[in-house]
Structure formats: structure tokens, C-alpha cells
PDB file of C-alpha atoms in Angstrom:
ATOM      1  CA  UNK A 931      12.121   4.275 -16.609  1.00 70.00           C
ATOM      2  CA  UNK A 932       8.765   7.148 -16.401  1.00 83.00           C
ATOM      3  CA  UNK A 933       7.775   8.120 -12.997  1.00 94.00           C
ATOM      4  CA  UNK A 934       4.443   8.058 -10.833  1.00 97.00           C
ATOM      5  CA  UNK A 935       1.436  10.291 -12.727  1.00 97.00           C
ATOM      6  CA  UNK A 936      -1.489  11.632 -11.452  1.00 98.00           C
ATOM      7  CA  UNK A 937      -4.605  13.180 -13.017  1.00 97.00           C
ATOM      8  CA  UNK A 938      -5.706  15.757 -13.166  1.00 97.00           C
ATOM      9  CA  UNK A 939      -3.179  17.989 -10.689  1.00 97.00           C
ATOM     10  CA  UNK A 940      -5.605  20.441  -9.455  1.00 97.00           C
ATOM     11  CA  UNK A 941      -9.434  19.720  -8.940  1.00 96.00           C
ATOM     12  CA  UNK A 942     -12.364  21.967  -7.669  1.00 97.00           C
ATOM     13  CA  UNK A 943     -15.367  20.559  -6.864  1.00 97.00           C
ATOM     14  CA  UNK A 944     -18.643  21.612  -4.475  1.00 97.00           C
ATOM     15  CA  UNK A 945     -20.019  20.272  -2.000  1.00 97.00           C
ATOM     16  CA  UNK A 946     -22.071  17.239  -2.208  1.00 97.00           C
ATOM     17  CA  UNK A 947     -20.184  16.017  -6.064  1.00 98.00           C
ATOM     18  CA  UNK A 948     -18.003  12.868  -6.819  1.00 98.00           C
ATOM     19  CA  UNK A 949     -14.282  13.030  -7.665  1.00 98.00           C
ATOM     20  CA  UNK A 950     -12.494  10.430  -9.619  1.00 98.00           C
ATOM     21  CA  UNK A 951      -8.875  11.003  -9.969  1.00 98.00           C
ATOM     22  CA  UNK A 952      -6.092   8.673 -11.522  1.00 98.00           C
ATOM     23  CA  UNK A 953      -2.677   7.043 -10.624  1.00 98.00           C
ATOM     24  CA  UNK A 954      -0.443   5.692 -13.563  1.00 98.00           C
ATOM     25  CA  UNK A 955       1.861   3.213 -11.790  1.00 97.00           C
ATOM     26  CA  UNK A 956       6.250   3.110 -12.465  1.00 96.00           C
ATOM     27  CA  UNK A 957       6.081  -0.073 -15.350  1.00 95.00           C
ATOM     28  CA  UNK A 958       6.345  -3.059 -13.626  1.00 92.00           C
ATOM     29  CA  UNK A 959       4.938  -2.032 -10.245  1.00 93.00           C
ATOM     30  CA  UNK A 960       1.579  -4.035  -8.566  1.00 94.00           C
ATOM     31  CA  UNK A 961       0.545  -2.061  -6.118  1.00 94.00           C
ATOM     32  CA  UNK A 962      -0.402   1.562  -5.803  1.00 96.00           C
ATOM     33  CA  UNK A 963      -1.402   3.100  -2.296  1.00 96.00           C
ATOM     34  CA  UNK A 964      -3.316   6.205  -2.070  1.00 97.00           C
ATOM     35  CA  UNK A 965      -3.045   9.154   0.824  1.00 97.00           C
ATOM     36  CA  UNK A 966      -4.179  12.362   1.799  1.00 97.00           C
ATOM     37  CA  UNK A 967      -2.213  14.876   2.882  1.00 96.00           C
ATOM     38  CA  UNK A 968      -3.317  17.960   4.847  1.00 93.00           C
ATOM     39  CA  UNK A 969      -1.004  19.916   6.949  1.00 87.00           C
ATOM     40  CA  UNK A 970      -3.188  19.340  10.158  1.00 78.00           C
ATOM     41  CA  UNK A 971      -3.046  15.476   9.506  1.00 82.00           C
ATOM     42  CA  UNK A 972       0.195  14.423   7.822  1.00 87.00           C
ATOM     43  CA  UNK A 973       0.104  12.129   5.571  1.00 94.00           C
ATOM     44  CA  UNK A 974      -2.998   9.474   5.824  1.00 95.00           C
ATOM     45  CA  UNK A 975      -3.270   6.401   4.274  1.00 95.00           C
ATOM     46  CA  UNK A 976      -5.960   5.291   2.410  1.00 96.00           C
ATOM     47  CA  UNK A 977      -6.056   1.619   0.741  1.00 95.00           C
ATOM     48  CA  UNK A 978      -3.602   0.073  -1.504  1.00 95.00           C
ATOM     49  CA  UNK A 979      -4.055  -2.411  -4.586  1.00 95.00           C
ATOM     50  CA  UNK A 980      -2.000  -5.467  -5.300  1.00 94.00           C
ATOM     51  CA  UNK A 981      -2.651  -7.005  -8.669  1.00 93.00           C
ATOM     52  CA  UNK A 982      -6.365  -5.560  -9.211  1.00 95.00           C
ATOM     53  CA  UNK A 983      -7.310  -6.767  -4.785  1.00 95.00           C
ATOM     54  CA  UNK A 984      -7.561  -4.773  -2.133  1.00 95.00           C
ATOM     55  CA  UNK A 985      -4.231  -5.082   0.254  1.00 92.00           C
ATOM     56  CA  UNK A 986      -4.660  -2.673   2.917  1.00 91.00           C
ATOM     57  CA  UNK A 987      -6.944  -0.235   4.298  1.00 93.00           C
ATOM     58  CA  UNK A 988      -6.866   2.770   6.160  1.00 93.00           C
ATOM     59  CA  UNK A 989      -8.926   4.382   8.604  1.00 93.00           C
ATOM     60  CA  UNK A 990     -11.640   6.876   6.440  1.00 95.00           C
ATOM     61  CA  UNK A 991     -15.424   6.551   5.826  1.00 96.00           C
ATOM     62  CA  UNK A 992     -16.968   3.873   2.454  1.00 95.00           C
ATOM     63  CA  UNK A 993     -17.065   7.640   0.805  1.00 97.00           C
ATOM     64  CA  UNK A 994     -13.236   6.769  -0.303  1.00 98.00           C
ATOM     65  CA  UNK A 995     -13.573   3.828  -2.456  1.00 97.00           C
ATOM     66  CA  UNK A 996     -11.062   2.634  -5.269  1.00 97.00           C
ATOM     67  CA  UNK A 997      -9.711   0.342  -7.885  1.00 97.00           C
ATOM     68  CA  UNK A 998      -6.787  -1.109  -9.782  1.00 98.00           C
ATOM     69  CA  UNK A 999      -7.009  -1.836 -13.255  1.00 97.00           C
ATOM     70  CA  UNK A1000      -5.038  -5.013 -15.079  1.00 96.00           C
ATOM     71  CA  UNK A1001      -2.439  -2.523 -15.853  1.00 95.00           C
ATOM     72  CA  UNK A1002      -1.494  -1.573 -12.311  1.00 96.00           C
ATOM     73  CA  UNK A1003      -3.307   1.586 -13.325  1.00 98.00           C
ATOM     74  CA  UNK A1004      -5.914   2.997  -9.993  1.00 98.00           C
ATOM     75  CA  UNK A1005      -8.346   4.792  -9.783  1.00 98.00           C
ATOM     76  CA  UNK A1006      -9.303   6.493  -6.556  1.00 98.00           C
ATOM     77  CA  UNK A1007     -13.349   7.776  -5.694  1.00 98.00           C
ATOM     78  CA  UNK A1008     -14.809  10.562  -3.039  1.00 97.00           C
ATOM     79  CA  UNK A1009     -18.544  10.532  -3.002  1.00 95.00           C
ATOM     80  CA  UNK A1010     -20.938  13.188  -1.902  1.00 96.00           C
ATOM     81  CA  UNK A1011     -17.875  15.639  -1.014  1.00 98.00           C
ATOM     82  CA  UNK A1012     -17.273  17.848   1.824  1.00 97.00           C
ATOM     83  CA  UNK A1013     -15.190  20.835   3.116  1.00 97.00           C
ATOM     84  CA  UNK A1014     -12.907  18.836   4.968  1.00 95.00           C
ATOM     85  CA  UNK A1015     -12.253  16.462   1.855  1.00 97.00           C
ATOM     86  CA  UNK A1016      -9.952  19.807   0.624  1.00 97.00           C
ATOM     87  CA  UNK A1017      -6.203  18.487   0.106  1.00 97.00           C
ATOM     88  CA  UNK A1018      -3.722  16.744  -1.524  1.00 97.00           C
ATOM     89  CA  UNK A1019      -4.051  13.427  -2.888  1.00 98.00           C
ATOM     90  CA  UNK A1020      -0.538  11.185  -3.257  1.00 98.00           C
ATOM     91  CA  UNK A1021      -0.520   7.958  -4.866  1.00 97.00           C
ATOM     92  CA  UNK A1022       2.558   5.763  -4.042  1.00 96.00           C
ATOM     93  CA  UNK A1023       3.681   3.124  -6.693  1.00 95.00           C
ATOM     94  CA  UNK A1024       5.776  -0.069  -5.383  1.00 92.00           C
ATOM     95  CA  UNK A1025       6.557  -3.223  -7.018  1.00 87.00           C
ATOM     96  CA  UNK A1026       4.989  -5.059  -3.969  1.00 81.00           C
ATOM     97  CA  UNK A1027       6.502  -7.848  -3.933  1.00 81.00           C
ATOM     98  CA  UNK A1028       8.984  -7.973  -0.949  1.00 77.00           C
ATOM     99  CA  UNK A1029       7.658  -6.229   2.357  1.00 74.00           C
ATOM    100  CA  UNK A1030      10.834  -3.886   1.995  1.00 74.00           C
ATOM    101  CA  UNK A1031       9.649  -1.934  -1.422  1.00 83.00           C
ATOM    102  CA  UNK A1032      10.620   1.381  -1.874  1.00 89.00           C
ATOM    103  CA  UNK A1033       7.409   3.087  -2.652  1.00 93.00           C
ATOM    104  CA  UNK A1034       7.594   6.128  -5.486  1.00 95.00           C
ATOM    105  CA  UNK A1035       5.229   8.956  -4.923  1.00 97.00           C
ATOM    106  CA  UNK A1036       2.908  10.194  -7.775  1.00 97.00           C
ATOM    107  CA  UNK A1037       2.821  14.505  -8.096  1.00 97.00           C
ATOM    108  CA  UNK A1038      -0.724  14.464  -6.077  1.00 97.00           C
ATOM    109  CA  UNK A1039      -4.643  15.479  -7.638  1.00 98.00           C
ATOM    110  CA  UNK A1040      -4.900  18.933  -5.202  1.00 97.00           C
ATOM    111  CA  UNK A1041      -8.124  18.610  -4.370  1.00 98.00           C
ATOM    112  CA  UNK A1042     -10.537  22.275  -3.100  1.00 97.00           C
ATOM    113  CA  UNK A1043     -13.870  21.429  -2.546  1.00 97.00           C
ATOM    114  CA  UNK A1044     -16.119  24.728  -2.010  1.00 96.00           C
TER     115      UNK A1044
ATOM    116  CA  UNK B 321      -2.408   0.091  14.913  1.00 77.00           C
ATOM    117  CA  UNK B 322       0.685   1.584  14.265  1.00 84.00           C
ATOM    118  CA  UNK B 323       1.756   4.825  16.029  1.00 90.00           C
ATOM    119  CA  UNK B 324       4.564   7.226  14.742  1.00 96.00           C
ATOM    120  CA  UNK B 325       5.785   9.855  17.085  1.00 97.00           C
ATOM    121  CA  UNK B 326       8.722  12.440  15.006  1.00 97.00           C
ATOM    122  CA  UNK B 327      10.666  15.090  16.953  1.00 97.00           C
ATOM    123  CA  UNK B 328      10.876  17.863  17.043  1.00 97.00           C
ATOM    124  CA  UNK B 329       8.292  19.079  14.999  1.00 96.00           C
ATOM    125  CA  UNK B 330      10.308  22.404  13.388  1.00 97.00           C
ATOM    126  CA  UNK B 331      14.087  23.171  13.370  1.00 98.00           C
ATOM    127  CA  UNK B 332      16.229  25.673  12.189  1.00 98.00           C
ATOM    128  CA  UNK B 333      19.534  25.782  11.478  1.00 97.00           C
ATOM    129  CA  UNK B 334      22.618  27.334  10.487  1.00 97.00           C
ATOM    130  CA  UNK B 335      23.992  26.602   7.286  1.00 97.00           C
ATOM    131  CA  UNK B 336      27.751  23.698   7.959  1.00 97.00           C
ATOM    132  CA  UNK B 337      25.456  22.414  10.953  1.00 97.00           C
ATOM    133  CA  UNK B 338      24.131  18.772  12.095  1.00 98.00           C
ATOM    134  CA  UNK B 339      20.411  18.586  11.729  1.00 98.00           C
ATOM    135  CA  UNK B 340      19.039  15.406  14.239  1.00 98.00           C
ATOM    136  CA  UNK B 341      15.449  14.655  13.860  1.00 98.00           C
ATOM    137  CA  UNK B 342      14.045  11.341  15.904  1.00 98.00           C
ATOM    138  CA  UNK B 343      11.022   9.221  15.199  1.00 98.00           C
ATOM    139  CA  UNK B 344       9.355   6.440  17.869  1.00 98.00           C
ATOM    140  CA  UNK B 345       7.222   3.566  16.600  1.00 97.00           C
ATOM    141  CA  UNK B 346       4.938   1.412  18.851  1.00 95.00           C
ATOM    142  CA  UNK B 347       4.703  -1.864  16.859  1.00 93.00           C
ATOM    143  CA  UNK B 348       8.204  -4.017  17.914  1.00 92.00           C
ATOM    144  CA  UNK B 349       7.732  -6.269  14.622  1.00 91.00           C
ATOM    145  CA  UNK B 350       8.142  -3.272  12.169  1.00 92.00           C
ATOM    146  CA  UNK B 351      11.359  -4.179  10.026  1.00 91.00           C
ATOM    147  CA  UNK B 352      11.057  -1.361   7.479  1.00 93.00           C
ATOM    148  CA  UNK B 353      11.695   2.839   8.179  1.00 96.00           C
ATOM    149  CA  UNK B 354      12.203   4.759   5.530  1.00 96.00           C
ATOM    150  CA  UNK B 355      12.883   8.679   5.400  1.00 98.00           C
ATOM    151  CA  UNK B 356      11.074  11.098   2.610  1.00 97.00           C
ATOM    152  CA  UNK B 357      12.121  14.983   1.681  1.00 98.00           C
ATOM    153  CA  UNK B 358       8.762  16.542   0.787  1.00 97.00           C
ATOM    154  CA  UNK B 359      10.456  20.307  -0.784  1.00 96.00           C
ATOM    155  CA  UNK B 360       7.172  22.824  -0.919  1.00 92.00           C
ATOM    156  CA  UNK B 361       4.818  22.259  -3.682  1.00 90.00           C
ATOM    157  CA  UNK B 362       6.581  18.719  -4.722  1.00 94.00           C
ATOM    158  CA  UNK B 363       6.316  15.199  -4.547  1.00 96.00           C
ATOM    159  CA  UNK B 364       8.050  13.549  -0.713  1.00 96.00           C
ATOM    160  CA  UNK B 365      10.909  11.839  -1.969  1.00 96.00           C
ATOM    161  CA  UNK B 366      12.787   8.576  -0.345  1.00 95.00           C
ATOM    162  CA  UNK B 367      15.935   9.790   0.730  1.00 97.00           C
ATOM    163  CA  UNK B 368      17.298   7.113   2.543  1.00 97.00           C
ATOM    164  CA  UNK B 369      15.778   4.049   4.324  1.00 94.00           C
ATOM    165  CA  UNK B 370      16.766   1.144   6.875  1.00 93.00           C
ATOM    166  CA  UNK B 371      15.818  -2.275   7.197  1.00 90.00           C
ATOM    167  CA  UNK B 372      15.635  -4.156  10.990  1.00 85.00           C
ATOM    168  CA  UNK B 373      18.409  -6.049  10.839  1.00 85.00           C
ATOM    169  CA  UNK B 374      20.716  -3.083  10.222  1.00 84.00           C
ATOM    170  CA  UNK B 375      21.518  -0.453  12.798  1.00 91.00           C
ATOM    171  CA  UNK B 376      23.037   2.059  10.727  1.00 94.00           C
ATOM    172  CA  UNK B 377      23.166   3.442   6.839  1.00 94.00           C
ATOM    173  CA  UNK B 378      24.874   6.101   5.779  1.00 96.00           C
ATOM    174  CA  UNK B 379      24.601   7.799   2.686  1.00 94.00           C
ATOM    175  CA  UNK B 380      27.362  11.174   1.743  1.00 96.00           C
ATOM    176  CA  UNK B 381      25.459  13.672   3.947  1.00 97.00           C
ATOM    177  CA  UNK B 382      22.192  11.241   5.236  1.00 98.00           C
ATOM    178  CA  UNK B 383      22.429   9.012   7.893  1.00 97.00           C
ATOM    179  CA  UNK B 384      20.010   7.042   9.720  1.00 97.00           C
ATOM    180  CA  UNK B 385      20.589   4.878  12.824  1.00 97.00           C
ATOM    181  CA  UNK B 386      17.907   2.399  14.256  1.00 96.00           C
ATOM    182  CA  UNK B 387      17.311   1.081  17.642  1.00 95.00           C
ATOM    183  CA  UNK B 388      14.967  -1.540  17.750  1.00 93.00           C
ATOM    184  CA  UNK B 389      15.420  -1.857  21.845  1.00 93.00           C
ATOM    185  CA  UNK B 390      13.956   1.225  22.244  1.00 94.00           C
ATOM    186  CA  UNK B 391      12.339   1.363  19.371  1.00 95.00           C
ATOM    187  CA  UNK B 392      13.269   4.731  18.111  1.00 95.00           C
ATOM    188  CA  UNK B 393      15.644   5.535  14.482  1.00 97.00           C
ATOM    189  CA  UNK B 394      17.028   9.379  13.537  1.00 98.00           C
ATOM    190  CA  UNK B 395      17.630  10.945  10.734  1.00 98.00           C
ATOM    191  CA  UNK B 396      20.875  12.953  10.915  1.00 98.00           C
ATOM    192  CA  UNK B 397      22.197  15.403   8.053  1.00 98.00           C
ATOM    193  CA  UNK B 398      25.582  16.534   8.409  1.00 97.00           C
ATOM    194  CA  UNK B 399      27.021  19.666   6.781  1.00 98.00           C
ATOM    195  CA  UNK B 400      23.564  21.045   6.224  1.00 98.00           C
ATOM    196  CA  UNK B 401      23.018  23.596   2.670  1.00 97.00           C
ATOM    197  CA  UNK B 402      20.180  25.792   2.100  1.00 96.00           C
ATOM    198  CA  UNK B 403      18.731  23.276  -0.310  1.00 96.00           C
ATOM    199  CA  UNK B 404      18.370  21.083   2.551  1.00 97.00           C
ATOM    200  CA  UNK B 405      15.076  23.081   3.466  1.00 98.00           C
ATOM    201  CA  UNK B 406      12.326  20.868   3.578  1.00 97.00           C
ATOM    202  CA  UNK B 407       9.639  19.240   5.394  1.00 97.00           C
ATOM    203  CA  UNK B 408      11.013  15.536   6.339  1.00 98.00           C
ATOM    204  CA  UNK B 409       8.797  11.986   6.658  1.00 97.00           C
ATOM    205  CA  UNK B 410       9.994   9.095   8.371  1.00 98.00           C
ATOM    206  CA  UNK B 411       7.314   5.887   8.162  1.00 96.00           C
ATOM    207  CA  UNK B 412       6.917   2.586   8.893  1.00 95.00           C
ATOM    208  CA  UNK B 413       5.840  -0.652   7.901  1.00 92.00           C
ATOM    209  CA  UNK B 414       5.691  -3.744   9.417  1.00 89.00           C
ATOM    210  CA  UNK B 415       5.656  -6.998   6.493  1.00 84.00           C
ATOM    211  CA  UNK B 416       2.968  -6.190   4.001  1.00 83.00           C
ATOM    212  CA  UNK B 417       0.987  -3.873   5.927  1.00 82.00           C
ATOM    213  CA  UNK B 418       0.762  -0.366   4.828  1.00 86.00           C
ATOM    214  CA  UNK B 419       3.162   2.438   5.970  1.00 91.00           C
ATOM    215  CA  UNK B 420       2.956   4.992   9.143  1.00 94.00           C
ATOM    216  CA  UNK B 421       4.703   8.230   8.576  1.00 95.00           C
ATOM    217  CA  UNK B 422       5.228  10.687  11.420  1.00 96.00           C
ATOM    218  CA  UNK B 423       3.869  13.652  11.554  1.00 95.00           C
ATOM    219  CA  UNK B 424       6.859  15.615   9.603  1.00 96.00           C
ATOM    220  CA  UNK B 425       9.560  17.940  10.580  1.00 97.00           C
ATOM    221  CA  UNK B 426       9.894  20.961   9.075  1.00 97.00           C
ATOM    222  CA  UNK B 427      13.735  21.968   8.484  1.00 98.00           C
ATOM    223  CA  UNK B 428      15.241  25.105   8.098  1.00 98.00           C
ATOM    224  CA  UNK B 429      18.827  25.742   7.197  1.00 97.00           C
ATOM    225  CA  UNK B 430      19.739  29.121   7.233  1.00 96.00           C
ATOM    226  CA  UNK B 431      22.978  31.015   5.101  1.00 92.00           C
TER     227      UNK B 431
END
């Protein structure tokens, strides 16, 4: 099976702009989780979507939002970008049907905010 | 919410030595404990995981032990090799809640 893919791989934006990142899960997986990775904070959970519904949400401001489509592909959006939003954004997919599912990560999108 | 502490933050060993990384967690109802390895510039990859009904699991040179009473679990790597150099993350999950990650351990294996 093809792995988790993310597009784009790199993005440069300026403060105040908005950005949309995309994640395509492994075929058959219905859960997609998003994480922000920074050197200081490690891997921080943003949100999880399962069958087009947000199942879990992390402690990020409302500028961070997401959605999932009927084919399980997911997008996350960050509005009014701030310098501190510069990070590697990772998505991970799993079947979502077992509480001990393995999560498989995508390669990430490196976002730089200038 | 869940709190995961991971130690040490950096670990340097000589090739052939063993390496041990320890994580403690706060939620006694947590039932799933994976370990991920992230090489520089690459995605995190699962290397081993353990469920709460198991005390130990091995996969070649890698093992994980779980002490539910003390709420800690450890990653053991034996006969370390330079290609084991990476950042290792532990994680904890309760039911269908989120995975909560430790801050990571940078392992450096010197030839």
C-alpha cells in the first residue's frame, strides 16, 4: 500500500496570510491526526478526524482548523499566520477502529512564516 | 490531560553498548504505548509498541517494558549501531483519545 502523503512539502508565507495543507491517508484508513512539530515543544496534537467528524481536538487557537472529506483525505488550515506558526506539520493515519491502532506518519509540510 | 515525561533528553553511547530510554505517564487508564524513531529530516516511524495487558515485548535488538503500577515504560536497544542514531519519542494513549508524545530523546551512537 502507498504510504501517507502530504502536500505541499514546503511552504513560505508571510505574517497575516493563511495556508492550507493536505494529507492523503493510507488506503482504507479512516482516521487522520495532525501534529505540529517544533524543536522546543516536540510533537503537539492539533486534531483528529474520523469518518469526516472531528473526534479529538488539541489546545490550539481557533486559527487552526481542519476537515476531512468522504475519501478520508484531510486538510488543515491556518489563518492569520504568526511567526510562531513556523513548524513541521505532520499528519498521521490509522484505521481508527481500534484504540490500539498504529498511526503512520506522512513526511510532513515544512511551513516557514516570515 | 495526560502528561508524559521522557528521559534522558540526550544519550550518547559507544557502538555495541545498550541504550535505555524511560517514559512516565500520569493517566493510569492509558492502554497503548508506542515508540517512534525519527531520523534527521524524515518522518517518525513506529519501531515497537506495547498494550497494557503485556509487560514486555521484544523485536530483535529492541525491547519495551511496561510497569503499569509505577506508570512507566522503557525502550531498550541492545548492541547499538551508528544507524540507531536518531530522535526517539515515546507516546501514550487511552482508548480513542489522542496520542500524547514525550519530548524526545536524541540518541547518538559513536563508532
